[in-house]
Amino acid sequence: VIAGEAADGVEALEMARRLEPDLVITDVKMPMMDGIELSRQLRAAGFPEMPILVLSGYNDFSFAKEAMKFGVADYLLKPVDPEELSGVLEKVYEQLLAATRQKVKEKAKSKSLKNFFLGRLIRGEIYEHHFETAADNGISLDGERFCSAVVSIDRYGEFVTSLTEQEIGLIKFALENMIEEIIGGNGYFFEISEQWYGIMLIGPASLAEPDLLSLAERI
C-alpha cells in the first residue's frame, strides 16, 4: 500500500513525519529539498530506523557515499531494473519483519515482567526497593492508598474447551483492553494465571473499598 506521494522534498518530509511509512523511496534530485537532505532530516526528526531507498540518474559514487552516511537501505541508479528493485524491496521487507518480531518479543517480555512484579507486590512478597523495582518495570507507585481486586473468567472450563486458541486470545485481548480503559491512569491490570487477573488501583488517601466495588460493578 502506498501511504502517499510527494511533489518535492519538503512535502515528502512533512508526509513522512505525519504518516510514518514503513519505507521511503526518494530521488536524489527533487525541488525544494534533495533526497540526501531529506534522508538527513528524517534521521534528525527521530526516525533512525526508517528504511530509505535513494534513486539517482547520476552514476556518481559521491552521491551514494553521502547517502550511506544517513543509513539508507540502498542506492539504485535510474533507470531502475525491476528485478533489482524487487530484490531490494524484499530485503527491506525481511528487515522490517525481523524488527517487528523483535519488538513483539520485547513487549511480551516486558509485559511478563510487569505481571510478575505486580503479582508479587500484591501478595506481599516484595519487602524492599518497591519504588526502584516498580520503575524498572515501567510502573509508578506514586499514590497514598492502594486497593487490589481479582477478576476471573466465568465458566473457564467451558470457555477453554468450546473455543479455539485464537478465539480465546481475542477474548483475553478484549478483556484486557476493556479493563485498562475503565481503570484509565488510576492503576494497573495484570495477568496472574490463564484464568485469573489482578487489578491494582492507586489513588489519594480517600481511595476506599467502595471505589473498588464501583469499579468491579462496571467491569
Short mmCIF file of C-alpha atoms in Angstrom, two decimals:
data_model
loop_
_atom_site.label_atom_id
_atom_site.label_comp_id
_atom_site.label_asym_id
_atom_site.label_seq_id
_atom_site.Cartn_x
_atom_site.Cartn_y
_atom_site.Cartn_z
CA VAL A 1 0.00 0.00 0.00
CA ILE A 2 1.38 3.41 -0.98
CA ALA A 3 0.94 5.72 2.02
CA GLY A 4 1.45 8.87 -0.06
CA GLU A 5 3.30 10.61 -2.90
CA ALA A 6 5.06 13.96 -2.61
CA ALA A 7 5.85 16.52 -5.33
CA ASP A 8 9.02 17.80 -3.65
CA GLY A 9 11.40 17.11 -0.79
CA VAL A 10 9.76 19.46 1.70
CA GLU A 11 6.36 17.85 1.16
CA ALA A 12 7.98 14.41 1.39
CA LEU A 13 9.48 15.29 4.77
CA GLU A 14 6.16 16.55 6.13
CA MET A 15 4.30 13.47 4.85
CA ALA A 16 6.90 11.06 6.22
CA ARG A 17 6.71 12.71 9.66
CA ARG A 18 2.92 12.54 9.64
CA LEU A 19 2.34 9.12 8.06
CA GLU A 20 5.46 7.31 9.39
CA PRO A 21 5.64 4.89 6.41
CA ASP A 22 7.50 1.57 6.55
CA LEU A 23 9.71 2.70 3.65
CA VAL A 24 10.60 5.99 1.98
CA ILE A 25 11.67 5.93 -1.68
CA THR A 26 13.22 9.21 -2.79
CA ASP A 27 15.01 10.60 -5.83
CA VAL A 28 18.32 12.41 -5.30
CA LYS A 29 17.21 15.39 -7.40
CA MET A 30 13.95 16.97 -6.20
CA PRO A 31 12.60 20.53 -5.96
CA MET A 32 12.92 22.37 -2.63
CA MET A 33 14.98 19.65 -0.96
CA ASP A 34 17.08 16.83 -2.45
CA GLY A 35 16.97 13.20 -1.39
CA ILE A 36 20.21 13.38 0.60
CA GLU A 37 18.93 16.30 2.70
CA LEU A 38 15.56 14.54 3.10
CA SER A 39 17.40 11.49 4.46
CA ARG A 40 19.40 13.66 6.85
CA GLN A 41 16.34 15.49 8.15
CA LEU A 42 14.36 12.28 8.60
CA ARG A 43 17.14 10.92 10.79
CA ALA A 44 17.28 14.20 12.73
CA ALA A 45 13.48 14.18 13.12
CA GLY A 46 13.58 10.98 15.17
CA PHE A 47 13.32 8.23 12.56
CA PRO A 48 16.70 6.50 12.93
CA GLU A 49 15.42 3.13 11.71
CA MET A 50 13.04 4.18 8.91
CA PRO A 51 14.29 2.46 5.71
CA ILE A 52 15.12 4.94 2.92
CA LEU A 53 15.73 3.91 -0.68
CA VAL A 54 17.52 6.52 -2.80
CA LEU A 55 17.18 6.66 -6.61
CA SER A 56 19.51 8.64 -8.87
CA GLY A 57 20.23 9.13 -12.52
CA TYR A 58 23.82 10.04 -11.76
CA ASN A 59 26.41 7.30 -11.75
CA ASP A 60 28.48 9.14 -9.18
CA PHE A 61 29.75 7.32 -6.10
CA SER A 62 29.87 10.56 -4.13
CA PHE A 63 26.07 10.61 -4.03
CA ALA A 64 25.97 7.04 -2.79
CA LYS A 65 28.68 7.74 -0.24
CA GLU A 66 26.82 10.79 1.06
CA ALA A 67 23.54 8.85 1.23
CA MET A 68 25.16 5.99 3.17
CA LYS A 69 26.09 8.43 5.94
CA PHE A 70 22.43 8.58 6.84
CA GLY A 71 21.89 4.83 6.88
CA VAL A 72 19.84 4.50 3.71
CA ALA A 73 18.62 0.99 2.91
CA ASP A 74 20.04 1.05 -0.61
CA TYR A 75 21.02 3.27 -3.54
CA LEU A 76 19.76 2.47 -7.05
CA LEU A 77 20.63 4.07 -10.38
CA LYS A 78 17.93 5.05 -12.88
CA PRO A 79 16.51 3.60 -14.98
CA VAL A 80 15.84 1.14 -12.18
CA ASP A 81 16.00 -2.54 -13.03
CA PRO A 82 12.68 -4.07 -11.85
CA GLU A 83 14.41 -7.23 -10.67
CA GLU A 84 16.97 -5.24 -8.71
CA LEU A 85 14.21 -3.11 -7.16
CA SER A 86 12.25 -6.24 -6.29
CA GLY A 87 15.30 -7.68 -4.57
CA VAL A 88 15.87 -4.51 -2.54
CA LEU A 89 12.20 -4.35 -1.51
CA GLU A 90 12.31 -7.99 -0.45
CA LYS A 91 15.40 -7.29 1.67
CA VAL A 92 13.70 -4.29 3.30
CA TYR A 93 10.59 -6.40 3.96
CA GLU A 94 12.65 -9.08 5.71
CA GLN A 95 14.37 -6.42 7.83
CA LEU A 96 11.04 -4.86 8.81
CA LEU A 97 9.59 -8.26 9.64
CA ALA A 98 12.58 -9.15 11.82
CA ALA A 99 12.37 -5.79 13.62
CA THR A 100 8.62 -6.25 14.22
CA ARG A 101 9.15 -9.74 15.62
CA GLN A 102 11.85 -8.41 17.94
CA LYS A 103 9.59 -5.62 19.18
CA VAL A 104 6.76 -8.10 19.82
CA LYS A 105 9.17 -10.34 21.72
CA GLU A 106 10.48 -7.43 23.81
CA LYS A 107 6.95 -6.21 24.53
CA ALA A 108 5.87 -9.70 25.64
CA LYS A 109 8.93 -9.95 27.89
CA SER A 110 8.23 -6.52 29.39
CA LYS A 111 4.59 -7.45 29.98
CA SER A 112 5.59 -10.74 31.60
CA LEU A 113 7.99 -8.96 33.97
CA LYS A 114 5.30 -6.41 34.85
CA ASN A 115 2.79 -9.20 35.57
CA PHE A 116 5.34 -11.00 37.74
CA PHE A 117 6.22 -7.87 39.72
CA LEU A 118 2.62 -6.79 40.36
CA GLY A 119 1.63 -10.33 41.37
CA ARG A 120 4.45 -10.49 43.92
CA LEU A 121 3.67 -6.98 45.12
CA ILE A 122 0.01 -7.62 45.97
CA ARG A 123 0.92 -10.94 47.60
CA GLY A 124 3.34 -9.11 49.89
CA GLU A 125 6.40 -10.92 48.55
CA ILE A 126 8.43 -7.77 47.85
CA TYR A 127 9.80 -6.22 51.01
CA GLU A 128 12.49 -3.84 49.78
CA HIS A 129 13.11 -1.35 46.98
CA HIS A 130 9.45 -1.24 45.90
CA PHE A 131 9.74 2.04 44.03
CA GLU A 132 13.03 1.24 42.27
CA THR A 133 11.83 -2.20 41.13
CA ALA A 134 8.50 -0.77 40.00
CA ALA A 135 10.21 1.95 37.97
CA ASP A 136 12.42 -0.67 36.31
CA ASN A 137 9.23 -2.38 35.10
CA GLY A 138 7.57 0.82 33.86
CA ILE A 139 5.25 1.08 36.87
CA SER A 140 4.64 4.16 39.00
CA LEU A 141 3.67 3.65 42.66
CA ASP A 142 3.06 7.34 43.19
CA GLY A 143 -0.02 7.23 45.44
CA GLU A 144 -1.20 7.40 49.05
CA ARG A 145 -3.53 4.40 49.04
CA PHE A 146 -3.66 1.15 47.10
CA CYS A 147 -6.57 -1.22 46.51
CA SER A 148 -6.47 -4.55 44.69
CA ALA A 149 -9.04 -6.89 43.19
CA VAL A 150 -9.00 -10.21 41.38
CA VAL A 151 -11.03 -10.89 38.22
CA SER A 152 -11.74 -14.37 36.84
CA ILE A 153 -13.31 -15.59 33.62
CA ASP A 154 -16.72 -17.20 34.23
CA ARG A 155 -17.14 -20.90 33.38
CA TYR A 156 -13.45 -21.13 32.49
CA GLY A 157 -13.50 -24.89 31.83
CA GLU A 158 -16.32 -24.49 29.31
CA PHE A 159 -14.59 -21.45 27.91
CA VAL A 160 -11.33 -23.24 27.03
CA THR A 161 -12.95 -26.41 25.67
CA SER A 162 -15.51 -24.75 23.40
CA LEU A 163 -13.34 -22.10 21.74
CA THR A 164 -10.26 -22.16 19.54
CA GLU A 165 -6.93 -20.83 20.79
CA GLN A 166 -7.31 -17.81 18.51
CA GLU A 167 -10.81 -17.04 19.84
CA ILE A 168 -9.57 -17.32 23.43
CA GLY A 169 -6.70 -14.97 22.61
CA LEU A 170 -9.08 -12.40 21.10
CA ILE A 171 -11.39 -12.51 24.11
CA LYS A 172 -8.48 -12.08 26.54
CA PHE A 173 -7.18 -9.20 24.45
CA ALA A 174 -10.62 -7.55 24.55
CA LEU A 175 -10.89 -8.16 28.30
CA GLU A 176 -7.52 -6.53 28.94
CA ASN A 177 -8.31 -3.50 26.75
CA MET A 178 -11.74 -3.03 28.33
CA ILE A 179 -10.46 -3.16 31.91
CA GLU A 180 -7.48 -0.92 31.17
CA GLU A 181 -9.87 1.62 29.62
CA ILE A 182 -12.05 1.56 32.74
CA ILE A 183 -9.05 1.90 35.06
CA GLY A 184 -7.54 4.68 32.96
CA GLY A 185 -4.44 6.12 34.56
CA ASN A 186 -5.52 5.15 38.08
CA GLY A 187 -3.83 1.76 38.31
CA TYR A 188 -2.74 -1.40 36.57
CA PHE A 189 -4.28 -4.57 35.15
CA PHE A 190 -2.12 -7.67 35.12
CA GLU A 191 -2.34 -11.39 34.44
CA ILE A 192 -1.97 -13.78 37.37
CA SER A 193 -2.75 -17.03 35.51
CA GLU A 194 -4.72 -18.26 32.50
CA GLN A 195 -7.97 -17.72 34.40
CA TRP A 196 -7.19 -15.06 36.99
CA TYR A 197 -6.34 -11.38 36.53
CA GLY A 198 -5.40 -8.71 39.02
CA ILE A 199 -6.30 -5.04 39.28
CA MET A 200 -4.38 -2.56 41.43
CA LEU A 201 -5.84 0.90 41.94
CA ILE A 202 -3.54 3.72 43.03
CA GLY A 203 -5.00 6.92 44.39
CA PRO A 204 -5.27 9.52 47.14
CA ALA A 205 -5.88 8.77 50.82
CA SER A 206 -9.63 8.98 50.16
CA LEU A 207 -9.48 5.91 47.88
CA ALA A 208 -11.57 3.24 49.64
CA GLU A 209 -13.35 -0.07 49.19
CA PRO A 210 -16.50 1.49 47.66
CA ASP A 211 -14.33 2.78 44.80
CA LEU A 212 -13.15 -0.75 44.13
CA LEU A 213 -16.67 -2.16 44.35
CA SER A 214 -17.91 0.50 41.93
CA LEU A 215 -15.10 -0.42 39.54
CA ALA A 216 -15.99 -4.12 39.85
CA GLU A 217 -19.63 -3.40 39.02
CA ARG A 218 -18.60 -1.52 35.88
CA ILE A 219 -16.41 -4.42 34.78
#
